[in-house]
Structure formats: structure tokens, C-alpha cells
Coordinates of C-alpha atoms in Angstrom, one line a residue:
X1 CA -0.4 -11.3 9.0
X2 CA -3.9 -9.9 9.8
X3 CA -5.7 -7.6 7.4
X4 CA -9.1 -5.9 7.0
X5 CA -10.8 -6.1 3.6
X6 CA -13.7 -3.9 2.7
X7 CA -15.8 -4.9 -0.3
X8 CA -16.4 -8.6 -0.8
X9 CA -17.9 -8.7 -4.4
X10 CA -16.5 -10.7 -7.3
X11 CA -13.0 -9.4 -6.9
X12 CA -12.9 -8.8 -3.2
X13 CA -14.4 -12.1 -2.2
X14 CA -11.9 -14.0 -4.3
X15 CA -9.0 -11.9 -2.9
X16 CA -10.1 -12.7 0.7
X17 CA -10.0 -16.4 -0.1
X18 CA -6.6 -16.2 -1.8
X19 CA -5.1 -14.4 1.1
X20 CA -6.6 -16.9 3.6
X21 CA -5.1 -19.8 1.5
X22 CA -1.7 -18.2 2.0
X23 CA -2.0 -18.4 5.8
X24 CA -3.1 -14.9 6.7
X25 CA -6.0 -13.8 8.7
X26 CA -8.7 -11.7 6.9
X27 CA -11.5 -9.8 8.5
X28 CA -13.9 -8.8 5.7
X29 CA -16.7 -6.2 5.7
X30 CA -19.4 -5.9 3.2
X31 CA -23.0 -4.4 3.3
X32 CA -24.2 -7.9 2.1
X33 CA -24.8 -9.8 5.4
X34 CA -24.4 -13.0 3.7
X35 CA -20.7 -12.5 3.0
X36 CA -19.5 -10.1 5.7
X37 CA -17.4 -11.2 8.6
X38 CA -18.3 -8.2 10.9
X39 CA -21.4 -6.0 11.0
X40 CA -19.7 -2.6 10.8
X41 CA -16.5 -0.8 9.8
X42 CA -15.9 0.0 13.5
X43 CA -16.0 -3.7 14.3
X44 CA -13.5 -4.4 11.5
X45 CA -11.1 -1.9 12.9
X46 CA -11.5 -3.2 16.4
X47 CA -10.7 -6.7 15.2
X48 CA -7.3 -5.8 13.8
X49 CA -4.0 -5.4 15.6
X50 CA -1.8 -2.2 15.3
X51 CA -0.4 -1.2 12.9
X52 CA -3.6 -2.0 11.1
X53 CA -3.7 -2.7 7.4
X54 CA -7.1 -2.1 5.7
X55 CA -7.6 -2.9 2.0
X56 CA -10.5 -1.0 0.3
X57 CA -12.0 -2.9 -2.7
X58 CA -15.2 -0.9 -3.6
X59 CA -16.3 1.0 -6.7
X60 CA -14.3 4.0 -7.6
X61 CA -15.6 7.6 -7.0
X62 CA -17.7 8.4 -4.0
X63 CA -18.0 4.9 -2.6
X64 CA -14.2 4.8 -2.2
X65 CA -13.9 8.4 -1.1
X66 CA -16.6 7.8 1.6
X67 CA -14.9 4.7 2.8
X68 CA -11.6 6.5 3.2
X69 CA -13.2 9.4 5.0
X70 CA -14.8 7.0 7.5
X71 CA -11.4 5.1 8.0
X72 CA -9.7 8.4 8.6
X73 CA -11.9 8.7 11.8
X74 CA -11.6 5.1 12.9
X75 CA -7.9 4.3 12.4
X76 CA -4.9 5.4 14.4
X77 CA -1.5 7.0 13.5
X78 CA 0.7 4.3 12.0
X79 CA -2.1 2.4 10.3
X80 CA -2.3 1.8 6.6
X81 CA -5.0 2.1 4.0
X82 CA -4.7 0.5 0.6
X83 CA -7.1 1.4 -2.2
X84 CA -7.2 -1.5 -4.6
X85 CA -10.2 -0.5 -6.7
X86 CA -10.2 1.2 -10.1
X87 CA -9.9 4.8 -8.8
X88 CA -8.6 7.6 -11.0
X89 CA -5.0 8.4 -10.0
X90 CA -6.0 12.0 -9.1
X91 CA -8.2 10.7 -6.3
X92 CA -5.2 9.2 -4.7
X93 CA -3.7 12.6 -4.0
X94 CA -6.8 13.6 -2.1
X95 CA -7.0 10.4 -0.1
X96 CA -3.3 10.4 0.8
X97 CA -3.5 14.1 2.0
X98 CA -6.6 13.3 4.0
X99 CA -5.2 10.3 5.8
X100 CA -1.8 12.0 6.3
X101 CA -3.4 14.7 8.5
X102 CA -4.2 11.9 10.9
X103 CA -0.8 10.1 10.6
X104 CA -2.3 7.2 8.6
X105 CA -0.4 5.9 5.6
X106 CA -1.8 5.3 2.1
X107 CA -1.0 3.2 -0.9
X108 CA -2.8 2.8 -4.2
X109 CA -2.8 -0.6 -5.9
X110 CA -4.1 -1.3 -9.4
X111 CA -5.2 -4.9 -9.5
X112 CA -5.6 -7.0 -12.6
X113 CA -6.8 -10.6 -12.9
X114 CA -10.6 -10.5 -12.8
X115 CA -12.5 -13.6 -11.7
X116 CA -9.5 -15.8 -12.6
X117 CA -7.3 -14.2 -9.9
X118 CA -8.2 -16.6 -7.2
X119 CA -6.5 -19.5 -8.9
X120 CA -4.0 -17.6 -11.1
X121 CA -3.0 -14.7 -8.9
X122 CA -3.4 -11.0 -9.5
X123 CA -1.1 -8.6 -11.3
X124 CA -0.4 -5.8 -8.8
X125 CA 0.9 -2.2 -9.5
X126 CA 1.4 -0.2 -6.4
X127 CA 2.1 3.5 -5.7
X128 CA 3.3 5.0 -2.5
X129 CA 6.2 5.2 -0.1
X130 CA 8.7 2.3 0.2
X131 CA 8.2 1.8 3.9
X132 CA 4.5 1.3 3.5
X133 CA 5.0 -1.1 0.6
X134 CA 7.2 -3.2 2.8
X135 CA 4.6 -3.2 5.6
X136 CA 2.0 -4.7 3.2
X137 CA 4.4 -7.0 1.2
X138 CA 3.2 -10.2 2.8
X139 CA -0.3 -9.5 1.4
X140 CA 1.1 -8.5 -2.0
X141 CA 3.0 -11.7 -2.1
X142 CA -0.1 -13.7 -1.2
X143 CA -2.1 -12.1 -4.0
X144 CA 0.4 -12.0 -6.9
X145 CA 0.9 -15.0 -9.2
X146 CA 3.5 -17.6 -8.1
X147 CA 7.0 -17.2 -9.5
X148 CA 9.4 -14.2 -9.5
X149 CA 7.9 -11.2 -7.7
X150 CA 8.7 -8.8 -10.5
X151 CA 6.6 -10.8 -13.0
X152 CA 3.4 -10.0 -11.2
X153 CA 4.1 -7.1 -8.9
X154 CA 5.6 -3.7 -9.3
X155 CA 6.2 -0.8 -6.9
X156 CA 5.5 1.7 -9.8
X157 CA 6.4 4.9 -8.0
X158 CA 4.9 7.6 -5.9
X159 CA 1.3 8.0 -4.8
X160 CA -1.0 7.6 -7.8
X161 CA 1.5 5.6 -9.8
X162 CA -0.2 2.3 -9.1
X163 CA -3.6 3.4 -10.5
X164 CA -1.9 5.4 -13.3
X165 CA -0.1 2.2 -14.4
X166 CA -3.3 0.2 -14.2
X167 CA -5.1 2.9 -16.2
X168 CA -2.6 2.5 -19.0
X169 CA -2.8 -1.3 -18.7
X170 CA -6.5 -1.0 -19.3
X171 CA -6.1 1.3 -22.3
X172 CA -3.7 -1.3 -23.9
X173 CA -6.3 -3.9 -23.2
X174 CA -8.9 -1.9 -25.1
X175 CA -6.6 -1.8 -28.1
X176 CA -5.8 -5.5 -27.9
X177 CA -9.3 -6.6 -27.6
X178 CA -10.4 -4.5 -30.5
X179 CA -7.6 -5.9 -32.8
X180 CA -8.8 -9.5 -32.0
X181 CA -12.4 -8.5 -32.6
X182 CA -11.7 -6.8 -36.0
X183 CA -9.7 -10.0 -37.0
X184 CA -12.7 -12.1 -36.0
X185 CA -15.1 -10.1 -38.2
X186 CA -12.8 -10.2 -41.3
X187 CA -12.4 -14.0 -40.9
X188 CA -16.1 -14.4 -40.5
X189 CA -16.8 -12.4 -43.7
X190 CA -14.5 -14.5 -45.9
X191 CA -16.4 -17.4 -47.4
X192 CA -13.1 -19.5 -47.9
X193 CA -12.6 -19.5 -44.1
X194 CA -14.6 -22.3 -42.7
X195 CA -13.2 -22.7 -39.1
X196 CA -12.9 -19.3 -37.4
X197 CA -12.8 -20.6 -33.9
X198 CA -10.0 -23.1 -35.0
X199 CA -8.0 -20.2 -36.5
X200 CA -8.0 -18.3 -33.1
X201 CA -7.1 -21.5 -31.3
X202 CA -4.2 -22.2 -33.7
X203 CA -2.8 -18.8 -32.8
X204 CA -2.6 -19.6 -29.1
X205 CA 0.8 -21.3 -29.3
X206 CA 3.9 -20.5 -31.4
X207 CA 2.6 -17.2 -32.8
X208 CA 3.5 -13.5 -32.0
X209 CA -0.2 -12.7 -31.2
X210 CA -0.7 -15.3 -28.5
X211 CA -1.8 -13.9 -25.1
X212 CA -4.2 -14.5 -22.2
X213 CA -6.8 -12.3 -24.0
X214 CA -6.5 -14.6 -27.1
X215 CA -7.0 -17.6 -24.8
X216 CA -10.2 -16.0 -23.5
X217 CA -11.3 -15.3 -27.1
X218 CA -10.8 -19.0 -27.9
X219 CA -12.9 -19.9 -24.8
X220 CA -15.7 -17.6 -25.8
X221 CA -15.7 -19.0 -29.4
X222 CA -15.7 -22.6 -28.1
X223 CA -18.8 -21.8 -26.0
X224 CA -20.5 -19.8 -28.8
X225 CA -18.8 -20.2 -32.2
X226 CA -20.9 -17.6 -34.0
X227 CA -21.5 -15.5 -31.0
X228 CA -25.2 -16.0 -31.3
X229 CA -27.4 -13.6 -29.3
X230 CA -24.4 -11.6 -28.1
X231 CA -25.2 -7.8 -28.1
X232 CA -22.6 -5.5 -29.5
X233 CA -23.4 -2.9 -26.9
X234 CA -20.1 -2.4 -25.0
X235 CA -19.7 -0.4 -21.8
X236 CA -16.4 1.0 -20.5
X237 CA -15.1 1.3 -17.0
X238 CA -13.8 4.8 -17.5
X239 CA -10.1 3.9 -17.5
X240 CA -9.9 3.9 -21.3
X241 CA -11.3 7.5 -21.3
X242 CA -8.7 8.5 -18.6
X243 CA -5.9 7.0 -20.6
X244 CA -6.9 9.0 -23.7
X245 CA -7.3 12.2 -21.6
X246 CA -3.7 11.7 -20.3
X247 CA -2.5 11.1 -23.8
X248 CA -3.9 14.4 -24.8
X249 CA -2.5 16.2 -21.7
X250 CA 0.9 14.8 -22.3
X251 CA 1.0 15.1 -26.1
X252 CA 1.3 11.3 -26.6
X253 CA -0.1 10.1 -29.9
X254 CA -2.5 7.2 -29.1
X255 CA -4.5 6.5 -32.2
X256 CA -5.1 2.7 -31.5
X257 CA -6.4 3.0 -28.0
X258 CA -8.4 6.1 -28.9
X259 CA -10.1 4.4 -31.8
X260 CA -11.0 1.3 -29.7
X261 CA -12.6 3.6 -27.1
X262 CA -14.7 5.4 -29.7
X263 CA -15.7 2.1 -31.2
X264 CA -17.3 1.2 -27.8
X265 CA -19.2 4.5 -27.9
X266 CA -20.4 3.7 -31.4
X267 CA -21.6 0.3 -30.3
X268 CA -24.2 2.0 -28.1
X269 CA -25.9 3.8 -30.9
X270 CA -28.9 2.2 -32.6
X271 CA -28.7 5.0 -35.2
X272 CA -25.5 7.1 -35.6
X273 CA -26.3 10.9 -35.7
X274 CA -22.7 11.4 -37.1
X275 CA -23.4 9.1 -40.1
X276 CA -26.9 10.5 -40.6
X277 CA -25.2 13.8 -41.0
X278 CA -22.7 12.4 -43.4
X279 CA -25.6 10.8 -45.5
X280 CA -27.5 14.1 -45.5
X281 CA -24.4 16.0 -46.7
X282 CA -23.7 13.5 -49.5
X283 CA -27.3 14.1 -50.7
X284 CA -26.7 17.9 -50.6
X285 CA -23.5 18.2 -52.5
X286 CA -23.5 15.1 -54.7
X287 CA -27.2 14.3 -55.3
X288 CA -26.7 10.8 -53.7
X289 CA -29.9 9.1 -52.5
X290 CA -30.6 9.8 -48.9
X291 CA -32.2 6.6 -47.5
X292 CA -34.8 6.3 -44.8
X293 CA -34.0 4.4 -41.7
X294 CA -36.1 1.5 -42.9
X295 CA -34.2 1.4 -46.2
X296 CA -30.9 1.4 -44.4
X297 CA -32.0 -1.4 -42.1
X298 CA -33.0 -3.4 -45.2
X299 CA -29.4 -3.0 -46.6
X300 CA -28.0 -4.1 -43.2
X301 CA -30.2 -7.1 -43.2
X302 CA -29.1 -8.0 -46.8
X303 CA -25.4 -7.6 -45.8
X304 CA -25.9 -9.8 -42.8
X305 CA -27.5 -12.5 -45.0
X306 CA -24.3 -12.8 -47.1
X307 CA -22.6 -11.4 -50.2
X308 CA -25.0 -10.1 -52.9
X309 CA -24.5 -10.4 -56.6
X310 CA -22.5 -7.8 -58.5
X311 CA -25.6 -6.0 -60.0
X312 CA -27.3 -5.7 -56.6
X313 CA -24.0 -4.3 -55.0
X314 CA -23.8 -1.8 -57.9
X315 CA -27.3 -0.7 -57.4
X316 CA -26.9 -0.1 -53.7
X317 CA -23.4 1.2 -53.4
X318 CA -22.6 3.0 -56.7
X319 CA -20.3 1.8 -59.4
X320 CA -18.1 -1.1 -58.8
X321 CA -14.3 -0.4 -58.5
X322 CA -12.1 -1.3 -61.5
X323 CA -11.3 -5.0 -61.6
X324 CA -8.0 -4.8 -63.6
X325 CA -5.0 -2.4 -64.0
X326 CA -5.9 -1.3 -67.6
X327 CA -9.6 -0.6 -66.5
X328 CA -8.2 1.4 -63.6
X329 CA -6.0 3.4 -65.9
X330 CA -8.9 4.2 -68.2
X331 CA -11.1 5.3 -65.3
X332 CA -8.3 7.5 -64.1
X333 CA -7.9 9.2 -67.5
X334 CA -11.6 9.7 -67.7
X335 CA -11.7 11.3 -64.4
X336 CA -8.8 13.6 -65.1
X337 CA -10.4 14.8 -68.5
X338 CA -13.6 15.7 -66.7
X339 CA -12.0 18.4 -64.6
X340 CA -12.9 19.5 -61.1
X341 CA -16.5 18.8 -59.8
X342 CA -18.9 21.7 -59.5
X343 CA -20.9 19.9 -57.0
X344 CA -23.3 18.3 -59.4
X345 CA -21.5 15.1 -59.9
X346 CA -20.2 12.3 -57.5
X347 CA -17.3 13.4 -55.3
X348 CA -17.6 10.7 -52.7

């Protein structure tokens, strides 16, 4: 089979190679002259045989929309366009309607596999009409992992269903990644745990938390056991946001994925305005010390240096919690006898 592929970056370039390895002919176009097979989109279309199949693998939003508009003027009735980028599912409705006016078919395909897809294959989630899926099936089979088709490919439903399924997939990925990350931090904090990378590696076989993401965590820790000089600033592709928006629109409770998304937002703040407001409020109603930014950074530095002694912790963080059941009971009785706070004592 012969196919046109637009966008030959990290994903697209590897996809071109995998399709070629399966025995198909690929005509690729990219603005980078070092990787493109043809100089223009028009040349790409001219190089294909009818019915033409063109796969778009460019950034979502206007780059994809612009490419689809150009193809609507270049292709002929009976041809097929596949959007394999990370487009929002609502964009698929617009693209499908635009192409349908010219008699051109459309499929949306969520693609998972990243830079490992060349060797391992790509997970494919497709939305669109059955006859159009069948037309492109040789390409889907070339890209998906080896083995049963339904273990790496799904015709998820109507137009938009492929990208919607990939959106939810990425939301789940956010939650899984954050759970592993929180576990890493807790293991690192506990002084009795001496081999954190080894703990993650031991989970990679025979445990209920094993996964490919865990394997990648193991690889990251083997390369950099203490994650030295790794910034905690974490971006997001947008799909986690869309997942949470859809959860709200459909009244689906999604606390884990929502929390993982908001944690990424928090990672980008050098100073949190939210927590500044909380600190100021504690100072107003409880008379708690409101620290300067420099004082707060000093405490962060001390925390990063390791556990402090009990007196130091008490000085910085207030009274230590009860250490035994009788002590806890005594504290509770004392608090009950004191009655409600009038705002002058500690309530937080």
C-alpha cells in the first residue's frame, strides 16, 4: 500500500520507518528539507494513487486545521485523511464536515507509544466509519504492536472517538505517573530505605503495580538514582485538562486525575500565591508567625538537608503531636475543656 505522511518529527519520522519496514511505500512531507521526501504538499498528493490515504502527524490546533484545509483543496472524492496527532475530539467534527463537503473521508486516530513505537509498535485508537477504517487497515496493522490486533488497536467508535479515547488514556497516564512519583518521594524520605531504585525494580515483576511506566521509572532511576539536577517544572500537553473538563461536563468524579493535573500546575510556581494567602490568613486569625520568603526558603533548605531534631521541629512547626495513646487522650480532654476558640488561639 502507498500512503502520504505529513509531519516527520520524533513520532512521524519513526512511523514512516515502521510502515516502510512492513513493506509499504511512504511519501513523507515535512518543512525540514533534511527529512522530507517531496518539496510540497501538492507533490505529495501527486505521488499517491487513488484512492489516496494521507496521514497527518503535526501539532494539534491550527497546524492540523491548516493542513486539513489545504488537503481539502488538493485531494479528490474518495480519498482519505487520517489525523494521528493529539487533536481535541471536537476538532474532528469540524475536520470531518469540511472534508465531507468535498467527498473526502476522515478518520481520527489517537497514537500512543512515543519514541519507543518504532521497535515496539504503537497503540492505536481510531474513530470514524467502518469502510474507511478497512481502507486504512494495512497501515494500522503495520503500526500496531505484533500479536492480536485487539491488543494494540481499537476502532473505538464514531468520528472523534479515537481522540477521545486517547485523551482519557493520557488522563490515566497522569494519575499513574503521579502515584509512582509520590511513592518515590516517600521512599526517599524514610531513612531505613537504602535502595530506592532497587525497590522500584523489584516491583517490575510479580507485583500488581508493574507496568511499562514503572519500567521507564526504573530506567530513569538507573540513569540518575537521586534525580540530580532534574527540574520539577512539569508541562502538560493539554489532554489532561480536556479529560478533567469532560469529567465535569459528564458529572464523572475524577479526583485522582484532577489532582495529578493540578500538581503539574503547582510545579511551575516558584512561590505559590495560594499558600501565601493561607499563611497570611493563619497570621490574621491565629496569630501565627507570617514568614518572609527568605525565612520560608531557609526552612525548605533545612528540610532538604534531612530530618531535624525534635526541638527544632517544634520551634518551626508548632507543638509536636502526641506520641502515645494516654498523651493523646490527655490532649483531647484539655482541648475539650478549653471550649471554642475566639480567634486568639491556635485553630490550625
